[in-house]
Coordinates of C-alpha atoms and ligand atoms in Angstrom, one line a residue:
X192 CA -18.8 -27.3 -76.3
X193 CA -20.8 -24.3 -76.0
X194 CA -24.1 -26.3 -76.4
X195 CA -23.0 -29.1 -74.2
X196 CA -22.4 -27.0 -71.6
X197 CA -25.6 -25.1 -71.8
X198 CA -27.5 -28.7 -72.2
X199 CA -25.8 -29.8 -68.9
X200 CA -26.9 -27.1 -67.0
X201 CA -30.5 -26.8 -68.8
X202 CA -31.1 -30.3 -68.0
X203 CA -29.4 -30.9 -64.8
X204 CA -26.3 -33.1 -65.9
X205 CA -23.9 -30.4 -64.8
X206 CA -23.9 -27.3 -62.7
X207 CA -20.9 -25.1 -61.6
X208 CA -20.5 -25.5 -57.5
X209 CA -21.3 -22.7 -55.8
X210 CA -23.2 -21.0 -58.1
X211 CA -25.5 -18.7 -56.2
X212 CA -22.3 -17.1 -54.8
X213 CA -20.7 -16.9 -58.6
X214 CA -19.1 -20.1 -58.5
X215 CA -15.6 -21.5 -57.3
X216 CA -13.3 -22.3 -60.5
X217 CA -12.5 -25.8 -61.2
X218 CA -15.5 -27.6 -58.8
X219 CA -18.5 -28.8 -60.6
X220 CA -21.4 -30.6 -59.3
X221 CA -23.6 -33.2 -60.8
X222 CA -27.3 -32.7 -61.1
X223 CA -30.1 -35.2 -60.9
X224 CA -29.0 -36.9 -64.7
X225 CA -25.3 -36.1 -64.0
X226 CA -25.3 -38.3 -60.8
X227 CA -27.0 -41.2 -62.2
X228 CA -24.8 -41.2 -65.3
X229 CA -21.7 -41.1 -62.9
X230 CA -23.1 -43.7 -60.8
X231 CA -23.7 -46.2 -63.5
X232 CA -20.1 -45.5 -65.2
X233 CA -18.6 -46.3 -61.5
X234 CA -20.6 -49.4 -61.2
X235 CA -19.5 -50.9 -64.5
X236 CA -16.2 -49.9 -64.4
X237 CA -16.6 -51.6 -60.5
X238 CA -18.4 -54.5 -61.9
X239 CA -16.1 -55.4 -64.8
X240 CA -12.9 -54.7 -63.1
X241 CA -13.3 -56.4 -60.1
X242 CA -16.5 -58.4 -59.6
X243 CA -16.4 -60.2 -62.9
X244 CA -12.6 -60.8 -62.4
X245 CA -11.1 -63.4 -60.1
X246 CA -8.1 -61.7 -59.9
X247 CA -8.7 -58.3 -58.7
X248 CA -10.1 -56.8 -55.7
X249 CA -11.6 -53.7 -54.2
X250 CA -10.2 -50.9 -52.0
X251 CA -11.9 -47.7 -50.3
X252 CA -9.2 -45.8 -48.8
X253 CA -9.2 -42.5 -47.0
X254 CA -8.6 -39.4 -48.8
X255 CA -6.2 -37.6 -46.2
X256 CA -3.5 -40.2 -45.6
X257 CA 0.1 -39.8 -43.7
X258 CA 1.9 -37.3 -45.4
X259 CA 5.0 -39.6 -45.2
X260 CA 3.0 -41.3 -48.4
X261 CA 3.4 -38.2 -50.5
X262 CA 7.0 -38.2 -49.7
X263 CA 7.7 -41.7 -50.6
X264 CA 5.8 -41.3 -54.1
X265 CA 7.8 -38.3 -54.7
X266 CA 4.4 -36.0 -54.9
X267 CA 6.0 -33.6 -52.1
X268 CA 8.9 -32.9 -54.1
X269 CA 8.3 -33.0 -57.7
X270 CA 4.1 -32.8 -58.3
X271 CA 4.8 -29.5 -60.0
X272 CA 3.7 -27.7 -62.8
X273 CA 5.9 -24.9 -64.1
X274 CA 4.0 -21.5 -63.6
X275 CA 4.4 -17.9 -64.6
X276 CA 3.1 -15.2 -62.5
X277 CA 1.7 -11.8 -64.0
X278 CA 3.3 -9.3 -61.6
X279 CA 0.5 -7.1 -62.1
X280 CA -2.8 -9.2 -61.3
X281 CA -0.5 -12.0 -59.6
X282 CA -2.6 -14.4 -61.7
X283 CA -0.5 -17.5 -62.9
X284 CA -0.5 -19.7 -66.3
X285 CA 1.3 -22.9 -66.8
X286 CA 4.4 -22.0 -68.3
X287 CA 3.4 -24.8 -71.3
X288 CA -0.1 -23.3 -72.0
X289 CA 1.0 -19.9 -73.0
X290 CA -0.4 -19.1 -76.7
X291 CA 1.9 -17.2 -78.8
X292 CA 1.0 -13.5 -79.6
X293 CA 2.3 -10.9 -81.7
X294 CA 2.4 -7.2 -81.5
X295 CA 4.3 -4.0 -79.7
X296 CA 5.8 -4.6 -76.6
X297 CA 5.4 -1.2 -74.2
X298 CA 8.7 -1.6 -72.1
X299 CA 9.5 0.2 -69.2
X300 CA 12.6 0.5 -66.9
X301 CA 11.0 2.1 -63.7
X302 CA 8.5 5.3 -62.2
X303 CA 9.0 8.2 -59.9
X304 CA 6.3 10.8 -58.3
X305 CA 7.4 14.1 -60.0
X306 CA 8.2 16.3 -57.4
X307 CA 8.2 14.2 -54.5
X308 CA 10.5 11.8 -53.1
X309 CA 9.4 8.6 -54.6
X310 CA 11.3 6.5 -57.3
X311 CA 11.2 3.0 -58.5
X312 CA 13.4 1.3 -60.8
X313 CA 12.5 -2.3 -62.1
X314 CA 11.5 -3.6 -65.9
X315 CA 8.0 -3.9 -66.7
X316 CA 6.4 -4.7 -69.8
X317 CA 2.7 -5.0 -71.7
X318 CA 1.9 -6.3 -75.0
X319 CA -0.3 -3.9 -77.4
X320 CA -1.6 -6.3 -79.9
X321 CA -2.6 -4.7 -83.0
X322 CA -5.7 -2.1 -82.8
X323 CA -5.0 -2.0 -79.4
X324 CA -4.0 1.4 -77.7
X325 CA -0.8 2.4 -76.3
X326 CA -2.3 4.3 -73.3
X327 CA -3.7 0.9 -71.9
X328 CA -0.3 0.0 -71.8
X329 CA 0.7 2.8 -69.8
X330 CA -2.3 2.8 -67.4
X331 CA -0.9 -1.1 -66.7
X332 CA 2.3 0.2 -66.1
X333 CA 1.4 3.0 -63.5
X334 CA -1.0 0.6 -61.9
X335 CA 2.1 -1.5 -61.3
X336 CA 4.4 0.9 -59.8
X337 CA 1.9 2.7 -58.0
X338 CA 2.4 0.0 -55.2
X339 CA 6.0 0.8 -54.6
X340 CA 5.3 4.3 -54.6
X341 CA 3.7 5.6 -51.5
X342 CA 4.3 9.3 -52.5
X343 CA 1.6 8.8 -54.9
X344 CA -0.7 8.5 -52.4
X345 CA -3.0 6.0 -54.6
X346 CA -3.2 8.3 -57.1
X347 CA -2.5 7.2 -60.8
X348 CA -2.2 10.6 -62.2
X349 CA 1.0 11.5 -60.0
X350 CA 3.2 8.4 -61.2
X351 CA 5.3 9.4 -63.9
X352 CA 6.8 6.6 -66.2
X353 CA 10.7 5.9 -66.9
X354 CA 12.6 4.7 -70.1
X355 CA 9.5 3.9 -72.1
X356 CA 10.9 1.9 -75.2
X357 CA 8.6 0.0 -77.7
X358 CA 9.7 -3.3 -79.4
X359 CA 8.3 -5.1 -81.8
X360 CA 7.4 -8.8 -80.6
X361 CA 6.6 -12.0 -82.9
X362 CA 4.6 -15.0 -81.4
X363 CA 6.1 -14.4 -78.0
X364 CA 5.0 -16.7 -75.2
X365 CA 6.1 -14.2 -72.5
X366 CA 2.8 -12.3 -72.2
X367 CA 0.0 -13.4 -69.7
X368 CA -3.2 -14.0 -72.0
X369 CA -5.4 -11.5 -69.8
X370 CA -3.5 -9.0 -68.6
X371 CA -0.9 -8.7 -71.4
X372 CA 1.7 -8.1 -69.1
X373 CA 5.2 -9.8 -69.4
X374 CA 5.4 -12.7 -67.3
X375 CA 7.9 -13.3 -64.4
X376 CA 10.2 -16.4 -64.4
X377 CA 9.1 -20.0 -64.4
X378 CA 8.9 -21.6 -61.1
X379 CA 7.6 -25.1 -59.7
X380 CA 4.1 -24.9 -58.4
X381 CA 2.7 -28.0 -56.2
X382 CA -0.6 -29.1 -57.0
X383 CA -1.2 -30.8 -53.6
X384 CA -4.3 -29.2 -51.9
X385 CA -3.1 -28.9 -47.9
X386 CA -4.9 -28.8 -44.7
X387 CA -4.1 -29.4 -40.9
X388 CA -4.9 -32.5 -39.2
X389 CA -5.5 -31.9 -35.6
X390 CA -6.2 -28.7 -33.5
X391 CA -3.0 -26.9 -34.5
X392 CA -2.0 -25.1 -37.7
X393 CA 1.4 -25.6 -37.2
X394 CA 3.8 -27.4 -40.2
X395 CA 3.9 -30.8 -38.6
X396 CA 0.0 -31.0 -38.7
X397 CA 0.1 -30.3 -42.5
X398 CA -1.6 -33.2 -44.2
X399 CA -2.6 -33.6 -48.2
X400 CA -5.7 -34.3 -50.0
X401 CA -4.8 -37.2 -52.0
X402 CA -3.8 -36.3 -55.4
X403 CA -4.3 -40.0 -56.7
X404 CA -6.3 -42.9 -55.4
X405 CA -3.4 -45.2 -56.3
X406 CA -0.8 -44.4 -53.6
X407 CA -3.3 -45.9 -50.8
X408 CA -3.5 -49.2 -53.1
X409 CA 0.4 -49.5 -52.4
X410 CA 0.3 -48.5 -48.8
X411 CA -2.2 -51.5 -48.2
X412 CA -0.8 -53.8 -50.8
X413 CA 0.2 -56.2 -47.8
X414 CA -3.1 -56.1 -45.9
X415 CA -5.0 -56.7 -49.0
X416 CA -2.5 -59.6 -50.2
X417 CA -2.7 -61.0 -46.6
X418 CA -6.4 -61.1 -46.4
X419 CA -7.4 -61.7 -49.8
X420 CA -6.1 -65.1 -50.5
X421 CA -4.9 -63.4 -53.9
X422 CA -1.6 -64.5 -55.2
X423 CA 0.5 -62.6 -58.1
X424 CA -0.3 -61.6 -61.1
X425 CA -3.3 -59.8 -59.0
X426 CA -4.8 -56.2 -59.1
X427 CA -6.4 -53.9 -56.4
X428 CA -8.8 -51.3 -58.1
X429 CA -10.1 -48.1 -56.3
X430 CA -12.4 -45.6 -57.0
X431 CA -12.7 -42.2 -55.4
X432 CA -12.4 -38.4 -55.2
X433 CA -8.9 -37.0 -56.1
X434 CA -7.6 -33.1 -55.5
X435 CA -5.1 -31.1 -57.5
X436 CA -5.1 -27.5 -57.5
X437 CA -4.7 -27.1 -61.1
X438 CA -3.4 -23.7 -62.0
X439 CA -5.7 -23.2 -64.9
X440 CA -8.6 -25.6 -64.9
X441 CA -10.2 -25.6 -68.3
X442 CA -12.5 -27.1 -70.6
X443 CA -15.6 -27.5 -68.4
X444 CA -15.0 -30.8 -66.3
X445 CA -11.9 -31.8 -68.1
X446 CA -9.2 -30.3 -66.0
X447 CA -11.2 -29.7 -62.4
X448 CA -9.3 -29.3 -59.0
X449 CA -11.8 -32.0 -57.1
X450 CA -12.6 -35.1 -59.5
X451 CA -13.0 -38.4 -59.5
X452 CA -10.5 -41.7 -60.6
X453 CA -11.1 -45.3 -61.1
X454 CA -7.5 -46.8 -60.7
X455 CA -6.2 -50.6 -60.9
X456 CA -3.0 -51.5 -59.5
X457 CA -2.3 -54.4 -61.3
X458 CA 0.8 -56.5 -59.6
X459 CA 3.1 -58.6 -61.9
X460 CA 6.0 -60.6 -61.3
X461 CA 9.1 -59.3 -62.8
X462 CA 10.4 -61.0 -65.8
X463 CA 13.1 -62.4 -64.3
X464 CA 10.6 -64.2 -62.2
X465 CA 8.5 -65.1 -64.8
X466 CA 11.3 -67.0 -66.5
X467 CA 12.7 -68.5 -63.6
X468 CA 9.2 -70.2 -63.3
X469 CA 7.9 -70.4 -66.7
X470 CA 11.2 -71.3 -68.3
X471 CA 10.9 -68.2 -70.9
X472 CA 9.2 -64.8 -70.9
X473 CA 7.1 -63.9 -73.6
X474 CA 7.6 -60.4 -74.6
X475 CA 6.5 -60.0 -78.2
X476 CA 3.8 -57.5 -79.2
X477 CA 0.9 -58.6 -80.9
X478 CA -2.1 -57.1 -83.0
X479 CA -4.7 -56.3 -81.0
X480 CA -5.7 -57.8 -77.8
X481 CA -3.2 -60.4 -76.4
X482 CA -6.3 -62.9 -75.3
X483 CA -6.6 -64.8 -72.0
X484 CA -3.5 -63.9 -69.5
X485 CA -0.7 -66.4 -69.4
X486 CA 2.3 -67.6 -67.2
X487 CA 4.9 -66.4 -69.3
X488 CA 3.8 -63.0 -69.9
X489 CA 6.6 -60.4 -69.3
X490 CA 5.6 -56.8 -68.6
X491 CA 4.9 -55.8 -72.3
X492 CA 2.2 -58.1 -72.7
X493 CA 0.5 -57.1 -69.6
X494 CA 0.6 -53.7 -70.5
X495 CA -0.7 -54.2 -73.9
X496 CA -3.3 -56.7 -72.5
X497 CA -4.7 -53.8 -70.0
X498 CA -4.6 -51.2 -72.7
X499 CA -6.7 -53.5 -75.0
X500 CA -9.0 -54.3 -72.0
X501 CA -9.9 -50.5 -71.4
X502 CA -10.6 -49.7 -74.9
X503 CA -12.9 -52.7 -74.7
X504 CA -14.5 -51.2 -71.6
X505 CA -15.0 -48.0 -73.6
X506 CA -16.6 -49.8 -76.5
X507 CA -19.1 -51.5 -74.3
X508 CA -20.5 -48.1 -73.2
X509 CA -20.6 -46.6 -76.6
X510 CA -17.2 -45.1 -77.3
X511 CA -16.4 -46.7 -80.5
X512 CA -12.6 -47.1 -81.5
X513 CA -12.9 -44.2 -83.8
X514 CA -13.5 -41.8 -81.5
X515 CA -10.5 -42.6 -79.6
X516 CA -7.0 -42.0 -79.7
X517 CA -3.7 -43.1 -78.5
X518 CA -0.6 -41.5 -77.4
X519 CA 2.5 -43.7 -76.3
X520 CA 4.7 -41.3 -74.1
X521 CA 8.3 -40.8 -75.5
X522 CA 11.6 -41.6 -73.7
X523 CA 11.5 -37.8 -72.8
X524 CA 7.8 -37.9 -71.6
X525 CA 8.3 -41.0 -69.5
X526 CA 8.6 -40.9 -65.8
X527 CA 12.4 -42.0 -65.0
X528 CA 10.9 -45.5 -63.1
X529 CA 8.5 -45.9 -66.0
X530 CA 8.8 -48.5 -68.8
X531 CA 5.9 -47.7 -71.0
X532 CA 2.7 -45.5 -70.8
X533 CA -0.1 -45.6 -73.4
X534 CA -2.7 -42.7 -72.9
X535 CA -6.1 -43.5 -74.6
X536 CA -7.4 -40.2 -75.6
X537 CA -11.2 -39.1 -76.5
X538 CA -11.7 -36.4 -79.8
X539 CA -13.3 -33.9 -77.5
X540 CA -15.0 -31.0 -79.2
X541 CA -12.2 -28.9 -78.0
X542 CA -9.3 -31.3 -79.0
X543 CA -7.3 -29.8 -81.4
X544 CA -6.0 -30.8 -84.7
X545 CA -2.5 -31.5 -85.6
X546 CA -0.4 -30.0 -88.2
X547 CA -1.8 -32.7 -90.9
X548 CA -5.4 -31.7 -90.0
X549 CA -5.9 -35.1 -87.6
X550 CA -7.3 -34.7 -84.1
X551 CA -5.7 -37.0 -81.7
X552 CA -7.6 -36.2 -78.9
X553 CA -7.1 -35.7 -75.3
X554 CA -6.4 -37.8 -72.0
X555 CA -9.0 -40.2 -70.5
X556 CA -7.0 -42.5 -68.9
X557 CA -3.1 -43.4 -68.8
X558 CA -2.0 -46.9 -68.8
X559 CA 1.3 -47.1 -66.9
X560 CA 4.0 -50.1 -66.6
X561 CA 5.6 -48.6 -63.6
X562 CA 8.5 -51.1 -62.8
X563 CA 8.8 -51.7 -58.8
X564 CA 9.0 -48.4 -58.2
X565 CA 6.2 -47.5 -56.0
X566 CA 6.3 -50.6 -53.5
X567 CA 10.2 -50.0 -53.2
X568 CA 9.8 -46.3 -52.4
X569 CA 7.2 -47.3 -49.4
X570 CA 9.6 -50.1 -48.6
X571 CA 12.3 -47.6 -48.2
X572 CA 10.3 -44.8 -46.4
X573 CA 8.4 -46.6 -44.2
X574 CA 10.7 -49.5 -43.4
X575 CA 8.2 -52.4 -43.9
X576 CA 8.9 -55.3 -46.6
X577 CA 6.8 -54.8 -49.6
X578 CA 8.3 -57.7 -51.1
X579 CA 6.1 -61.2 -51.5
X580 CA 7.2 -64.8 -51.3
X581 CA 6.4 -66.9 -54.0
X582 CA 6.1 -70.7 -53.6
X583 CA 6.5 -71.2 -57.4
X584 CA 9.6 -69.4 -57.8
X585 CA 11.3 -71.1 -54.7
X586 CA 10.7 -74.5 -56.1
X587 CA 11.3 -73.5 -59.4
X588 CA 14.5 -71.6 -58.8
X589 CA 15.9 -75.1 -57.4
X590 CA 15.3 -76.8 -60.8
X591 CA 17.4 -74.0 -62.8
X592 CA 20.7 -74.6 -64.4
X593 CA 23.6 -72.7 -62.4
X594 CA 24.2 -70.5 -65.5
X595 CA 20.7 -69.7 -65.9
X596 CA 20.4 -68.7 -61.9
X597 CA 23.4 -66.6 -62.5
X598 CA 21.9 -64.7 -65.7
X599 CA 18.6 -64.2 -63.6
X600 CA 20.4 -62.9 -60.4
X601 CA 22.4 -60.6 -62.6
X602 CA 19.8 -59.2 -64.3
X603 CA 17.5 -58.7 -61.2
X604 CA 20.5 -57.1 -59.3
X605 CA 20.9 -54.8 -62.1
X606 CA 17.5 -53.5 -62.4
X607 CA 17.5 -53.3 -58.4
X608 CA 20.9 -51.2 -58.3
X609 CA 19.6 -49.3 -60.9
X610 CA 16.7 -47.9 -58.8
X611 CA 18.5 -48.1 -55.8
X612 CA 21.2 -45.7 -57.0
X613 CA 18.3 -43.3 -58.8
X614 CA 16.8 -43.5 -55.1
X615 CA 20.2 -41.7 -54.1
X616 CA 21.6 -44.1 -52.3
X617 CA 25.6 -44.2 -51.7
X618 CA 26.8 -46.5 -54.2
X619 CA 28.1 -49.2 -51.4
X620 CA 25.0 -49.6 -50.0
X621 CA 23.1 -49.5 -53.1
X622 CA 25.5 -52.4 -54.3
X623 CA 24.8 -54.3 -50.8
X624 CA 20.9 -53.8 -51.0
X625 CA 20.7 -54.8 -54.6
X626 CA 22.9 -57.9 -53.9
X627 CA 20.3 -58.9 -51.0
X628 CA 17.4 -58.5 -53.3
X629 CA 18.8 -60.8 -55.9
X630 CA 19.9 -63.3 -53.4
X631 CA 16.3 -63.3 -52.3
X632 CA 14.9 -64.8 -55.8
X633 CA 16.4 -68.1 -54.6
X634 CA 14.6 -67.7 -51.3
X635 CA 11.2 -66.9 -53.4
X636 CA 11.1 -63.3 -52.8
X637 CA 10.8 -60.2 -55.0
X638 CA 9.0 -56.9 -55.1
X639 CA 6.3 -56.8 -57.3
X640 CA 6.1 -55.0 -60.9
X641 CA 3.0 -52.9 -61.3
X642 CA 1.1 -52.2 -64.5
X643 CA -1.7 -48.9 -63.8
X644 CA -4.7 -48.4 -65.8
X645 CA -5.9 -45.1 -64.2
X646 CA -9.0 -43.4 -65.8
X647 CA -10.8 -40.1 -64.5
X648 CA -14.7 -40.4 -64.1
X649 CA -15.1 -36.9 -65.0
X650 CA -13.4 -36.7 -68.2
X651 CA -15.3 -40.0 -69.3
X652 CA -18.5 -38.3 -68.2
X653 CA -17.8 -35.3 -70.5
X654 CA -16.7 -37.8 -73.2
X655 CA -19.9 -39.5 -72.8
X656 CA -22.0 -36.5 -72.8
X657 CA -20.3 -35.3 -76.0
X658 CA -20.1 -38.7 -77.7
X659 CA -24.0 -38.5 -77.1
X660 CA -25.0 -35.1 -78.3
X661 CA -26.6 -35.0 -81.4
X662 CA -29.6 -32.7 -82.8
X663 CA -32.5 -34.0 -85.0
X664 CA -35.1 -31.6 -86.9
X665 CA -38.7 -32.4 -87.1
X666 CA -40.9 -30.9 -89.6
X667 CA -44.6 -31.0 -88.6
X668 CA -47.7 -31.2 -91.2
X669 CA -47.9 -27.7 -91.5
X670 CA -44.4 -27.5 -92.7
X671 CA -42.7 -26.0 -89.4
X672 CA -39.3 -27.4 -88.4
X673 CA -37.8 -27.6 -84.9
X674 CA -34.5 -28.8 -83.9
X675 CA -34.3 -30.6 -80.5
X676 CA -31.3 -32.6 -78.8
X677 CA -31.4 -36.3 -78.9
X678 CA -28.5 -37.5 -76.2
X679 CA -28.0 -40.9 -77.6
X680 CA -26.3 -42.6 -74.4
X681 CA -25.6 -46.2 -74.6
X682 CA -28.6 -47.9 -72.5
X683 CA -25.8 -48.9 -70.3
X684 CA -24.9 -45.4 -69.2
X685 CA -28.2 -44.0 -69.7
X686 CA -29.3 -41.9 -66.3
X687 CA -32.8 -43.0 -67.0
X688 CA -33.6 -46.7 -68.7
X689 CA -37.2 -46.2 -69.3
X690 CA -39.6 -43.5 -69.5
X691 CA -43.5 -44.8 -68.3
X692 CA -46.1 -42.8 -69.5
X693 CA -50.2 -43.1 -69.6
X694 CA -51.7 -42.1 -72.9
X695 CA -54.0 -39.5 -71.1
X696 CA -53.4 -38.2 -67.6
X697 CA -57.5 -37.7 -67.0
X698 CA -58.2 -41.4 -67.7
X699 CA -57.6 -43.2 -64.0
X700 CA -57.5 -46.4 -65.8
X701 CA -54.5 -45.3 -67.9
X702 CA -52.9 -43.8 -64.8
X703 CA -53.4 -46.6 -62.5
X704 CA -52.1 -49.1 -65.4
X705 CA -49.0 -46.8 -66.2
X706 CA -48.5 -46.6 -62.5
X707 CA -48.3 -50.6 -62.4
X708 CA -45.9 -50.6 -64.9
X709 CA -43.6 -48.3 -63.3
X710 CA -44.1 -50.5 -60.2
X711 CA -42.9 -53.5 -62.1
X712 CA -39.9 -52.0 -63.5
X713 CA -38.5 -49.6 -61.0
X714 CA -36.6 -51.8 -58.7
X715 CA -34.3 -53.0 -61.7
X716 CA -34.6 -49.9 -63.7
X717 CA -34.1 -46.2 -62.9
X718 CA -37.7 -45.0 -64.7
X719 CA -39.2 -41.8 -65.3
X720 CA -43.1 -41.7 -65.1
X721 CA -44.7 -38.8 -66.6
X722 CA -48.1 -38.0 -67.2
X723 CA -48.0 -34.2 -68.5
X724 CA -48.3 -32.7 -72.0
X725 CA -48.9 -34.4 -75.3
X726 CA -47.1 -37.5 -75.7
X727 CA -44.7 -36.3 -78.5
X728 CA -43.4 -33.7 -76.0
X729 CA -43.0 -36.4 -73.3
X730 CA -40.9 -38.5 -75.8
X731 CA -39.0 -35.5 -76.8
X732 CA -38.3 -34.3 -73.4
X733 CA -36.7 -38.3 -72.8
X734 CA -34.6 -38.2 -75.9
X735 CA -33.1 -35.2 -74.5
X736 CA -32.4 -37.0 -71.2
X737 CA -30.9 -39.8 -73.2
X738 CA -33.6 -42.2 -72.1
X739 CA -33.4 -45.1 -74.6
X740 CA -36.9 -46.5 -74.2
X741 CA -40.0 -45.4 -73.7
X742 CA -43.3 -47.4 -72.7
X743 CA -46.6 -46.0 -73.0
X744 CA -49.8 -47.3 -71.8
X745 CA -53.2 -46.6 -74.1
X746 CA -56.6 -47.9 -74.4
X747 CA -55.3 -51.3 -76.3
X748 CA -53.5 -51.9 -73.2
X749 CA -56.8 -52.1 -71.2
X750 CA -58.1 -54.3 -74.0
X751 CA -59.8 -52.2 -76.2
X752 CA -58.5 -54.3 -79.1
X753 CA -58.7 -57.6 -77.0
X754 CA -55.7 -59.2 -78.6
X755 CA -53.5 -56.3 -77.3
X756 CA -54.5 -56.7 -74.0
X757 CA -51.9 -55.8 -71.4
X758 CA -49.2 -55.0 -74.1
X759 CA -47.5 -51.6 -74.2
X760 CA -46.1 -49.6 -77.1
X761 CA -42.6 -49.6 -76.7
X762 CA -40.7 -46.5 -78.2
X763 CA -36.8 -46.6 -79.1
X764 CA -35.2 -43.3 -78.7
X765 CA -32.4 -43.2 -81.5
X766 CA -34.9 -44.1 -84.6
X767 CA -38.5 -43.3 -82.9
X768 CA -39.0 -46.7 -83.7
X769 CA -42.4 -48.1 -81.9
X770 CA -43.5 -52.0 -81.2
X771 CA -45.7 -53.6 -79.2
X772 CA -44.8 -55.7 -76.4
X773 CA -46.4 -57.8 -73.6
X774 CA -46.0 -56.0 -70.1
X775 CA -45.1 -59.4 -68.8
X776 CA -41.7 -59.6 -71.0
X777 CA -40.8 -56.1 -70.5
X778 CA -38.4 -56.7 -67.7
X779 CA -36.5 -59.6 -69.7
X780 CA -36.5 -57.3 -72.8
X781 CA -34.9 -54.0 -71.0
X782 CA -32.7 -56.5 -69.1
X783 CA -30.9 -57.8 -72.2
X784 CA -30.6 -54.4 -73.4
X785 CA -29.3 -52.3 -70.3
X786 CA -27.1 -54.7 -68.6
Ligands
GAP275 N1 -1.9 -42.4 -60.5 C1 -2.0 -42.2 -61.8 C2 -2.1 -40.8 -62.3 O1 -3.0 -40.2 -61.4 P1 -2.7 -38.9 -64.2 O2 -2.6 -38.9 -65.7 O3 -2.3 -37.9 -63.5 O4 -2.3 -40.6 -63.2 C3 -5.1 -40.3 -64.1 O5 -4.2 -39.3 -64.0 C4 -6.3 -39.8 -64.9 O6 -6.8 -39.0 -63.8 C5 -6.1 -38.9 -66.0 O7 -6.3 -39.6 -67.3 C6 -7.4 -37.9 -66.3 O8 -8.6 -38.9 -66.6 C7 -7.9 -38.1 -64.5 N2 -7.4 -36.9 -64.2 C8 -6.3 -36.4 -63.8 N3 -6.0 -34.9 -63.6 C9 -7.7 -34.4 -63.7 C10 -8.1 -33.2 -63.5 N4 -7.4 -32.0 -63.1 N5 -9.4 -33.1 -63.8 C11 -10.2 -34.0 -63.9 N6 -9.6 -35.5 -64.5 C12 -8.4 -35.5 -64.0

């Protein structure tokens, strides 16, 4: 990771935000190469998820939305991490991220100011690891108690510690990783960043910076449905910024406080509706990709389809299956409304090995089957209907045998009742509403279910950078070796697609021709023109930027060998192979490889 972080800064992929002021934790800027890489990734996602599909449309919503959205989604009440605070430094850590430590705990019951009126009684403990000095624990304790002892007048020497005891501790997760002070109790800490909208900073004007892009899609579901001429199943995709006040941002850009998401909400018919229309519902899992979508697919098939589609996407930009991992959330990990969630992981350099030594990876994207929870919540909170009318269901329903109608209606009723009861409705009201919902099937009405593939742009950029990073050692004729970095990006995501060089910069004919080639390519491919330094150095600079191809204009291009007139040397980054290609063929040749 250290090498990657240093390369990112050195070559302008990623910089620390506000670096000249010492930086701001959890915020990162993308430099010239990083900005291109990010743009390419987002373009490819948008292209494959919306434009190349007939069943997905796009949305670009605001970052700040009505705060009711976050109450309906559950973020105001439950989007929290459990945190523990160091009573001395006030620094917080996530309860689940405290590493076990062993040593001697120095415990104190309080402190007083000798000879003056001042005494405080509260427990305080500091861990001293092997080789550590007990005096450091006592100093921290004095600092802690000093605040509550005005009689000490800010002088540590006047604080006398009380009730010192030492206790051996083994693998304890109760001490702060930096201060070693015993942590306070776990408390929930909401991760949403807040602001105020309007001129008055009052509670009524509090608004949130969105912690995910998904909710805007649910809130705009009906508008999109009505204006896009889509019918279920169909999806709405969105790329945009999200903000979370992560307590411990870490692993470079992996866990940031400002980041970007690429999210799709793919709306499907509930299984009861599929069965009513198609006669049966296909719930069987298959090996690998389940193929083209079919009318009888239930939610499991759709979930599997999207997991496999997303893996194909990653493979298509250079992350092979062997670099990825999968985590199928256990029933204990699943949100109460979710039916299944599969996380696609990438094996980052910081990913930990399990007890067997296998590296599973860390999350790039989660694909969740979220039932009809989100639309139902917005229906309840906004009072606006979120259901759809489905002509196929209305006509299909009339053709069903009465027993089948009763069976499907009962199953739909039970599912709705489960949701409404969980949502806190009194039993009678919940039963009445669930009955109305079930009766809606006969009229062709229901609330769509959703499959949500939700990916992080920044994590993907980090994965692509880690995946591309390689070192090669060149040895010159005199036996001198030099190790340099080659970023082996897939040409589709590479920030610069082609470097264009004149062999020599002091030959105007070569420079003019190279500029002509650059002109020819630059409207379609991100080009980098470079005429300074030896040609080998220029190749090396492009290798480090991850440029997959370089073309060099030389004397043969100008016709020194007549048969090579208007051809250039094309050099491949990954194996340094060189070939000759006609300038007129360049655009087509590159297009085939970078698209
Ligand atoms: N709408 C569902 C949702 O937001 P999530 O698992 O919380 O689900 C989805 O986030 C993706 O967003 C993650 O898989 C990850 O790639 C990215 N992400 C989440 N928190 C992040 C953070 N603090 N920094 C960078 N990326 C993050």
